[in-house]
PDB file of C-alpha atoms in Angstrom:
ATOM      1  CA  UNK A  81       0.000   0.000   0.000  1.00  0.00           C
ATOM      2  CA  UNK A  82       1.692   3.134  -0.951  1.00  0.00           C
ATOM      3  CA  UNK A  83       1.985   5.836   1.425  1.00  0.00           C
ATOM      4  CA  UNK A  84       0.427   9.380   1.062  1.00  0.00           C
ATOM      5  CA  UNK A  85       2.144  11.126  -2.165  1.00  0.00           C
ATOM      6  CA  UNK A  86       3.276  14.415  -2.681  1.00  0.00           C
ATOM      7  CA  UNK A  87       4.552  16.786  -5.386  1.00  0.00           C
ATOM      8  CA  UNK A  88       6.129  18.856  -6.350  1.00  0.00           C
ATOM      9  CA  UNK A  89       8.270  17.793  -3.398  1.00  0.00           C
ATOM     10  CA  UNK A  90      10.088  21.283  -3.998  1.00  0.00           C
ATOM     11  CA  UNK A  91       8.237  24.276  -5.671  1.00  0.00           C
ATOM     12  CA  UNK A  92      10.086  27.613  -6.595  1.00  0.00           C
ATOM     13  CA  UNK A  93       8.213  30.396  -7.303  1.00  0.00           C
ATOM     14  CA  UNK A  94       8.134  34.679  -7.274  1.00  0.00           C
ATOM     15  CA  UNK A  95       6.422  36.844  -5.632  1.00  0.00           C
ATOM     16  CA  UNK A  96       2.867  37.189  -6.979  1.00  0.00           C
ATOM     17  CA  UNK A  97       2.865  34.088  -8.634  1.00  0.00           C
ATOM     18  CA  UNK A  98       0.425  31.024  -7.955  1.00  0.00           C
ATOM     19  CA  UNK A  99       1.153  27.998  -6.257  1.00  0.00           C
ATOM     20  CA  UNK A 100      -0.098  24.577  -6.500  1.00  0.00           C
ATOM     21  CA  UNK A 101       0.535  21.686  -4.299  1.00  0.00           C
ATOM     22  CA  UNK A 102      -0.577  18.444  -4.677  1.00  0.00           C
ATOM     23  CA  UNK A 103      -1.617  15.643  -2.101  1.00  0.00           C
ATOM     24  CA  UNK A 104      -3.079  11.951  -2.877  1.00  0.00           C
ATOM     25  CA  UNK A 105      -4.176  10.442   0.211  1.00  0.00           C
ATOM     26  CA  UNK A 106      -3.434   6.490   0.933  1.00  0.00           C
ATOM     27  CA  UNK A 107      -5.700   3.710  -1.009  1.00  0.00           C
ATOM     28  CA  UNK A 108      -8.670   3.943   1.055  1.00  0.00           C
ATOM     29  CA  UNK A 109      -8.673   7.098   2.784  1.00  0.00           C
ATOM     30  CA  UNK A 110     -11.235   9.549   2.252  1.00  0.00           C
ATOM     31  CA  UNK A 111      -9.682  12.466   5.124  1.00  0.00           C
ATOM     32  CA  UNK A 112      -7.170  14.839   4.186  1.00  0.00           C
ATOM     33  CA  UNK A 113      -5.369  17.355   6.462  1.00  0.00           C
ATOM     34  CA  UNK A 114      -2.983  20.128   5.399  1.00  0.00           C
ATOM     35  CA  UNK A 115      -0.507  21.424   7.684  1.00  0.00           C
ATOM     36  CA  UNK A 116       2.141  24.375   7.612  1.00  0.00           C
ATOM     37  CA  UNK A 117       5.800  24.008   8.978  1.00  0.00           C
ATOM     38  CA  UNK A 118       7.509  27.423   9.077  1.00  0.00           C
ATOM     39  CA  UNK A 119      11.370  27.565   9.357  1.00  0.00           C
ATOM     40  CA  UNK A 120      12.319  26.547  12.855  1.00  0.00           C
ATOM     41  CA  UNK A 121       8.670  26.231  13.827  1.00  0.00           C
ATOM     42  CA  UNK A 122       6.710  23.064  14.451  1.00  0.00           C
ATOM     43  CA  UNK A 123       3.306  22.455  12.228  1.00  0.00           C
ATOM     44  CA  UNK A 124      -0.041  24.196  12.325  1.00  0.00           C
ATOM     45  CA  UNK A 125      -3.008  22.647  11.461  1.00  0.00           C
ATOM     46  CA  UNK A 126      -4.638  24.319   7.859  1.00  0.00           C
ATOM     47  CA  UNK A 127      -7.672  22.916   6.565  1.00  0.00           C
ATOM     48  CA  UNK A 128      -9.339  19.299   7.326  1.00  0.00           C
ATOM     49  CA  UNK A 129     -11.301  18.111   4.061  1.00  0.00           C
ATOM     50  CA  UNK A 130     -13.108  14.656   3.093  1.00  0.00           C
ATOM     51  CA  UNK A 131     -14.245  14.050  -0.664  1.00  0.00           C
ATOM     52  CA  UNK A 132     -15.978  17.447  -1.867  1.00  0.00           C
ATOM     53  CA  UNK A 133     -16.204  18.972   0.926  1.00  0.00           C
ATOM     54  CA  UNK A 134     -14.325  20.959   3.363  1.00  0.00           C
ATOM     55  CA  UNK A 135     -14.801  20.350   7.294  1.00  0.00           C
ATOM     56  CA  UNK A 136     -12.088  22.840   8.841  1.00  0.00           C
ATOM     57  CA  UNK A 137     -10.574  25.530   7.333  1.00  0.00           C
ATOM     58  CA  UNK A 138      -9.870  27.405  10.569  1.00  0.00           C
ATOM     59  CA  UNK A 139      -6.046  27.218  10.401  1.00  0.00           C
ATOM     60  CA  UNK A 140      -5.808  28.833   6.556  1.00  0.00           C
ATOM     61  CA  UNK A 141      -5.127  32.236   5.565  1.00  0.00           C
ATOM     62  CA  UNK A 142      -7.984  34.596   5.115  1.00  0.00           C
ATOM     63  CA  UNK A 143      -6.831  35.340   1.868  1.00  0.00           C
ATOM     64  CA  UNK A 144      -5.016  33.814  -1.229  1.00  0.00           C
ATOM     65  CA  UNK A 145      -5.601  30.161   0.521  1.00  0.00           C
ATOM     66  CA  UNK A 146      -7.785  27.866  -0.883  1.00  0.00           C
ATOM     67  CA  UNK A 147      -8.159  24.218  -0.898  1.00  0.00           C
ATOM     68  CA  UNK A 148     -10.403  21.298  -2.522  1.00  0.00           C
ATOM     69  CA  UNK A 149     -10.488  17.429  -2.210  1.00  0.00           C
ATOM     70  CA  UNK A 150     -12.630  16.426  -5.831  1.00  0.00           C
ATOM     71  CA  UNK A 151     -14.228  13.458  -6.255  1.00  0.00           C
ATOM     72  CA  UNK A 152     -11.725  12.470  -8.468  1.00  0.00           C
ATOM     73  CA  UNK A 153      -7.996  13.432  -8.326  1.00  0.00           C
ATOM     74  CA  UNK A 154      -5.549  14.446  -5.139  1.00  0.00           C
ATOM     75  CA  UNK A 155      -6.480  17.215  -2.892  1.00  0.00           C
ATOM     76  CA  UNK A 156      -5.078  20.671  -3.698  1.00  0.00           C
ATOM     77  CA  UNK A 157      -3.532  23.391  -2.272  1.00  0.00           C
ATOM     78  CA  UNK A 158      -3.402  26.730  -3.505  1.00  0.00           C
ATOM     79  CA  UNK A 159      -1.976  29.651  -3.183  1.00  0.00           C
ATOM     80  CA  UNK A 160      -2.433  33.009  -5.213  1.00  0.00           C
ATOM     81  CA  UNK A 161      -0.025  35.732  -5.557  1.00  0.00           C
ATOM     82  CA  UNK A 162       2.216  34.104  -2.793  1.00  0.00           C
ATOM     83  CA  UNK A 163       4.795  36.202  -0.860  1.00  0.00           C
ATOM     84  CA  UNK A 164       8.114  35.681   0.861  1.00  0.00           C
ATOM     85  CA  UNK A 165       6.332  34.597   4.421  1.00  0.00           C
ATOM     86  CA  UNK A 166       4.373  31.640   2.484  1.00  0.00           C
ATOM     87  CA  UNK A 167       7.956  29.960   1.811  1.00  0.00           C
ATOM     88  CA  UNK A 168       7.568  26.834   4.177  1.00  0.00           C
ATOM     89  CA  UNK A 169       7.100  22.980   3.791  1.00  0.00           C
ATOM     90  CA  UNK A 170       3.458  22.155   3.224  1.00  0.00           C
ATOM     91  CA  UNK A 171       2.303  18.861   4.739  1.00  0.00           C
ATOM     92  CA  UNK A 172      -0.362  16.668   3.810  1.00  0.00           C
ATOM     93  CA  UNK A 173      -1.855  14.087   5.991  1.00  0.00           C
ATOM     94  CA  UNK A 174      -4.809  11.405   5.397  1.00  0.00           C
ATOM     95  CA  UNK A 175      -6.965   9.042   7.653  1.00  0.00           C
ATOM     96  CA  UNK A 176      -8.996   6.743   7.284  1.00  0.00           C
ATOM     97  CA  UNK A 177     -12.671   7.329   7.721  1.00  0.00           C
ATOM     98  CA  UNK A 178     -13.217   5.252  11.459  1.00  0.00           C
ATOM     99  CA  UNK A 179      -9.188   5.890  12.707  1.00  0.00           C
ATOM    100  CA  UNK A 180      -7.796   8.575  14.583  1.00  0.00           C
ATOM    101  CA  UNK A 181      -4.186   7.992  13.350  1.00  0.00           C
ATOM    102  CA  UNK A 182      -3.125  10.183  10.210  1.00  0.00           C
ATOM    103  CA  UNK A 183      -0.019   9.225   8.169  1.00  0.00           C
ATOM    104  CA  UNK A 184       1.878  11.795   6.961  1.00  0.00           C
ATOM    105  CA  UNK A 185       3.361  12.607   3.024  1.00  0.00           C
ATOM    106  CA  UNK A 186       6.889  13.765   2.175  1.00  0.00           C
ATOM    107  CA  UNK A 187       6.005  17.407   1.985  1.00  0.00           C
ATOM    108  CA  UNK A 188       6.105  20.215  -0.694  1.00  0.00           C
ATOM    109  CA  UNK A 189       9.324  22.346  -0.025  1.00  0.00           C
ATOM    110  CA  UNK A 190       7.870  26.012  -0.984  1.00  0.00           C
ATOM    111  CA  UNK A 191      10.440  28.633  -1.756  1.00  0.00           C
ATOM    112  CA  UNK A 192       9.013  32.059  -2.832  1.00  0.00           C
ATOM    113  CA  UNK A 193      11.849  34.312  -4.178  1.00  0.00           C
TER     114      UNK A 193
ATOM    115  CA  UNK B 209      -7.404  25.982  23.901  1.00  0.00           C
ATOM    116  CA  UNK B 210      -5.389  23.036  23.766  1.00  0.00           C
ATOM    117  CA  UNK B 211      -1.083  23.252  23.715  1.00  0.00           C
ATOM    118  CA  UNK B 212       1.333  21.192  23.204  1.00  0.00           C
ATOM    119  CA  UNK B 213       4.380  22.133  25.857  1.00  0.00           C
ATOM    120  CA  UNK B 214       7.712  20.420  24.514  1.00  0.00           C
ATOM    121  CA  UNK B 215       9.937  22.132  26.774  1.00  0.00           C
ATOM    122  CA  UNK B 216      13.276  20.931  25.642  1.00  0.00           C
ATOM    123  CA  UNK B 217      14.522  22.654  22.234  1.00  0.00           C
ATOM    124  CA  UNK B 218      17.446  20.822  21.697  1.00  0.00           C
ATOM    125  CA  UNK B 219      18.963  17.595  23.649  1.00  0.00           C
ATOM    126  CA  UNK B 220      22.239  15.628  22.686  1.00  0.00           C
ATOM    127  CA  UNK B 221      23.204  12.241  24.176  1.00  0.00           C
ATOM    128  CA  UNK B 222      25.571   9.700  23.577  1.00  0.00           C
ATOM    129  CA  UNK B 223      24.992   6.937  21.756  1.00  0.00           C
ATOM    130  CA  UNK B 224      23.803   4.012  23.982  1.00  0.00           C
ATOM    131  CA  UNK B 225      22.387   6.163  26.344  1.00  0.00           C
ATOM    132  CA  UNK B 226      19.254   6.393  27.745  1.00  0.00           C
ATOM    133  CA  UNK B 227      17.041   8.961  26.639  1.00  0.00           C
ATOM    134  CA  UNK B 228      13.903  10.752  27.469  1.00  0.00           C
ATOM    135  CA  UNK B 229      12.053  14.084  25.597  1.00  0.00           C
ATOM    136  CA  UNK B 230       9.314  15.616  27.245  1.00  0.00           C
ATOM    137  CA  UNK B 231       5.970  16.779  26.391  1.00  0.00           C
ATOM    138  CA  UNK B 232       3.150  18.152  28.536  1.00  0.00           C
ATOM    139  CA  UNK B 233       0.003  18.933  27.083  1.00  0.00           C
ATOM    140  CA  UNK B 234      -3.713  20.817  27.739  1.00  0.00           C
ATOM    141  CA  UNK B 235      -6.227  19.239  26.589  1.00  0.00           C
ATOM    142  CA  UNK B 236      -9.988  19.676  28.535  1.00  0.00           C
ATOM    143  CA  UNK B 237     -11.049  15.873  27.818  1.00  0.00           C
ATOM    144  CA  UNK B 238      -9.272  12.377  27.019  1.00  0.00           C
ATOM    145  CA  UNK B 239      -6.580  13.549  24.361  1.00  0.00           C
ATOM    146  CA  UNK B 240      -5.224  11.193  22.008  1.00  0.00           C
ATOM    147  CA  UNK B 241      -1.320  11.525  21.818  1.00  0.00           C
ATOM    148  CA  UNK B 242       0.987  10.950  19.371  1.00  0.00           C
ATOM    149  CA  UNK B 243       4.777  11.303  19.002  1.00  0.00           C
ATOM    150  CA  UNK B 244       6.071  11.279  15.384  1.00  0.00           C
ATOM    151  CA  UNK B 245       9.640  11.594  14.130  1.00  0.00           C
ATOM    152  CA  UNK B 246      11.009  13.883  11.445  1.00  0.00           C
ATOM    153  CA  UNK B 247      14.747  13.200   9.580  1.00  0.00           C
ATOM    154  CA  UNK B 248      16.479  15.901   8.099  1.00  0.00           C
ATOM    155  CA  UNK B 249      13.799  16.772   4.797  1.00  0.00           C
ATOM    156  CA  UNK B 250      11.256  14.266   5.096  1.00  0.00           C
ATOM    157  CA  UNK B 251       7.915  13.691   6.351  1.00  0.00           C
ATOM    158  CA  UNK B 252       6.713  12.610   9.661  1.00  0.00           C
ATOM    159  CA  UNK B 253       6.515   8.924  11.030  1.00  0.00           C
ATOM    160  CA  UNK B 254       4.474   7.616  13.714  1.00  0.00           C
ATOM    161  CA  UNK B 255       6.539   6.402  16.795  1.00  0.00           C
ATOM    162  CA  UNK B 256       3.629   5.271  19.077  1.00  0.00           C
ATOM    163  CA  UNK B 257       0.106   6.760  19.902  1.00  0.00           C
ATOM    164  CA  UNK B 258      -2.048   6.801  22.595  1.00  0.00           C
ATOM    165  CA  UNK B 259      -5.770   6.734  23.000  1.00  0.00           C
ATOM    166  CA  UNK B 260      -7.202   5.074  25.675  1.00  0.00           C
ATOM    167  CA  UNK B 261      -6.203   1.949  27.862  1.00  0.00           C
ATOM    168  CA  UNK B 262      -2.248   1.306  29.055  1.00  0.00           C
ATOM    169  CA  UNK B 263      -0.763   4.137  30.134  1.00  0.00           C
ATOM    170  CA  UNK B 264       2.320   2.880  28.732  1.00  0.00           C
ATOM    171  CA  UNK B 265       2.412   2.502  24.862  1.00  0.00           C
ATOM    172  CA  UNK B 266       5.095   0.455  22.975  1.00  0.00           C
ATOM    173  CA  UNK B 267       6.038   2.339  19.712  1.00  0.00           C
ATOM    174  CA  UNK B 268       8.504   1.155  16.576  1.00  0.00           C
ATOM    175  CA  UNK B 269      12.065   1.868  16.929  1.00  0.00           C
ATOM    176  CA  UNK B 270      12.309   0.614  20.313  1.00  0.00           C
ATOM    177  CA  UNK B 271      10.571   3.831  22.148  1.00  0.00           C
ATOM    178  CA  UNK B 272       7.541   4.196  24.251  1.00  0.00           C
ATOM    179  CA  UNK B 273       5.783   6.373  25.962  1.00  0.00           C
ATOM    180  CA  UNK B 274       3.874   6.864  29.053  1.00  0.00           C
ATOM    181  CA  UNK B 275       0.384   8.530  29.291  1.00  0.00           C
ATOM    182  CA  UNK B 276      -0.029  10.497  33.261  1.00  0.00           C
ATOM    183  CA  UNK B 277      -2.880  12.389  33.007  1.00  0.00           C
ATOM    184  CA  UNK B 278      -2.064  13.984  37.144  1.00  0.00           C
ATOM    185  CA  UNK B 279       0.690  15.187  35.284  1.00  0.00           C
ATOM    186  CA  UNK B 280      -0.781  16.189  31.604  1.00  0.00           C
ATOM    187  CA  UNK B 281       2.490  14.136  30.041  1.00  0.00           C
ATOM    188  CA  UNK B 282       3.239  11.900  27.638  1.00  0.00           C
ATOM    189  CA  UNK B 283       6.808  11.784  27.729  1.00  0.00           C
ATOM    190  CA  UNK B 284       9.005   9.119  25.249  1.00  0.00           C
ATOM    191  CA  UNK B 285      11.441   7.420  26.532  1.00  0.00           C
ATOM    192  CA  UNK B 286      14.532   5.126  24.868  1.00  0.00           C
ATOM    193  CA  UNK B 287      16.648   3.095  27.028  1.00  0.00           C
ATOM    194  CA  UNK B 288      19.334   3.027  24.569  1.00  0.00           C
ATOM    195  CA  UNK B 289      19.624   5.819  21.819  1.00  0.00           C
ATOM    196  CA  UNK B 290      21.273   4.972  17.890  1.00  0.00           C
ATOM    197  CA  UNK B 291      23.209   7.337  15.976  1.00  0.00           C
ATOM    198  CA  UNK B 292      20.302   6.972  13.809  1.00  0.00           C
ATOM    199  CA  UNK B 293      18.116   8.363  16.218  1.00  0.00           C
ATOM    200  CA  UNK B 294      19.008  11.775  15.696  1.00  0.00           C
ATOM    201  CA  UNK B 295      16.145  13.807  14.429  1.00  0.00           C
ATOM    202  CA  UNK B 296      13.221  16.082  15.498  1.00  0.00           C
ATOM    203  CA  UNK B 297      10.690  14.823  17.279  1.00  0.00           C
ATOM    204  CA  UNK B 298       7.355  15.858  17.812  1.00  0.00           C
ATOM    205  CA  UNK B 299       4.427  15.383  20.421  1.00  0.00           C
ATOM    206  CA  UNK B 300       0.833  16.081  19.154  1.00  0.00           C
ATOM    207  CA  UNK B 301      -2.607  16.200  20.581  1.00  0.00           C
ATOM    208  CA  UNK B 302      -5.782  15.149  18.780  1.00  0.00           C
ATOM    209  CA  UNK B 303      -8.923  16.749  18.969  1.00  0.00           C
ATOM    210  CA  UNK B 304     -11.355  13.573  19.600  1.00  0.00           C
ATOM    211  CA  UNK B 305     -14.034  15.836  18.325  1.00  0.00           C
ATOM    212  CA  UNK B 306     -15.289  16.304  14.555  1.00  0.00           C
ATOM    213  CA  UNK B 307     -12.081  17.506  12.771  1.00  0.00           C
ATOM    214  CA  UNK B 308      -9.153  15.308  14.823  1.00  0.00           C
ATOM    215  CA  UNK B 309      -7.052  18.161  13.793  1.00  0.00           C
ATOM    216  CA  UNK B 310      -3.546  17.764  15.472  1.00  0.00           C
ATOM    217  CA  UNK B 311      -1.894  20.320  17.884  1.00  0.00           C
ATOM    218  CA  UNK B 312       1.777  20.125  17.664  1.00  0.00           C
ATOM    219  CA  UNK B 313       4.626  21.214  20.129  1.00  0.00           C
ATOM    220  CA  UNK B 314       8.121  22.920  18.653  1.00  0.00           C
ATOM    221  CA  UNK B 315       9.382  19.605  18.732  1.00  0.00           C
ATOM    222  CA  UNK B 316      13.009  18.566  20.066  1.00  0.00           C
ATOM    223  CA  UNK B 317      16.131  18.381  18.210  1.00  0.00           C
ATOM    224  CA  UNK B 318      17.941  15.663  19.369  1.00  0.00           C
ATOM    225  CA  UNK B 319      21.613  14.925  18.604  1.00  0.00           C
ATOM    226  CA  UNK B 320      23.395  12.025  19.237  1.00  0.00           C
ATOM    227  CA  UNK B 321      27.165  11.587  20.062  1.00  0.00           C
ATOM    228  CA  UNK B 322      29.403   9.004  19.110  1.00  0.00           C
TER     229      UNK B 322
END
């Protein structure tokens, strides 16, 4: 069973520019968590989806944040016109639908320039 | 609002040495606790987790942990530490109710010495 996937794993971009990371949860998991590590910080909760819908977005940005788990396809995360304090690793986590326990991806390295 | 306390920032012992990190936690009902481990770039892993039953909890690697709720800790513990042991490790709270969202500490740096 492959674990949760991840890319880009690293993701360059400049200021004002859009970002787009990917998450596919593991075979059988229909929760998805996003979490923010900031340099020399530990993570922060972001948004808590299940297929279509999102359950808790109270960790995510006001603005330029947004995030969707389709039907079909891996959750996204996205982030308009991103700035110098977005530059962080973004981690994805899924669960499955009766377990408390969420397994963790890789993470997308963010750099904003 | 619920914390995660992980008081120790960094900690360096010597290889085959016993080890123990700390973590204290506030959490208003049963919390479900987890310690995962992060290497240099990667992800997380699971260690151990805790839910409900024995206080003490076996985890992979060889560490476990040990639920005292008079205390609000779930500290891990190793009795004898690897070289490849060193890496950041971090407690976490659940919340048991609709979103299970986890609550992280800083997390603890540990280094080991030859």
């Amino acid at each position: 069973n492959a674990g949760v996937m991840q890319n880009p794993r690293h993701l360059v971009r400049r200021r004002g520019q859009e970002a787009r990371l990917r998450c596919s949860p593991m075979k059988g998991h229909s929760h998805v968590y996003w979490y923010r590590q900031l340099p020399e910080e530990g993570l922060k909760f972001m948004v808590y989806l299940q297929k279509e819908n999102i359950i808790d977005e109270s960790g995510m940005p006001k603005e330029r944040f947004s995030a969707e788990f389709p039907k079909e396809g891996p959750s996204i995360l996205r982030i308009q016109q991103v700035v110098r304090g977005d530059s962080a690793a973004y981690f994805c986590a899924s669960s499955p639908l009766s377990e408390e326990t969420q397994y963790f991806g890789p993470g997308t390295r963010l750099l904003v320039l | 609002a619920q914390s995660v306390t992980q008081p120790d920032i960094h900690i360096t012992v010597s290889e085959g040495a016993s080890l123990e990190l700390r973590c204290n936690y506030s959490y208003g009902a049963t919390p479900y606790l987890f310690w995962y481990v992060q290497s240099p770039g990667q992800g997380l892993q699971l260690l151990l987790k805790y839910f409900s039953g024995d206080t003490l909890v076996q985890g992979i690697k060889g560490f476990e942990a040990e639920f005292k709720r008079s205390q609000s800790s779930f500290n891990l513990r190793k009795p004898s530490v690897h070289w490849s042991d060193a890496a950041e490790y971090f407690c976490a709270v659940g919340d048991s109710g609709a979103t299970n969202k986890l609550i992280f500490g800083t997390g603890t740096l540990l280094a080991v010495q030859p």
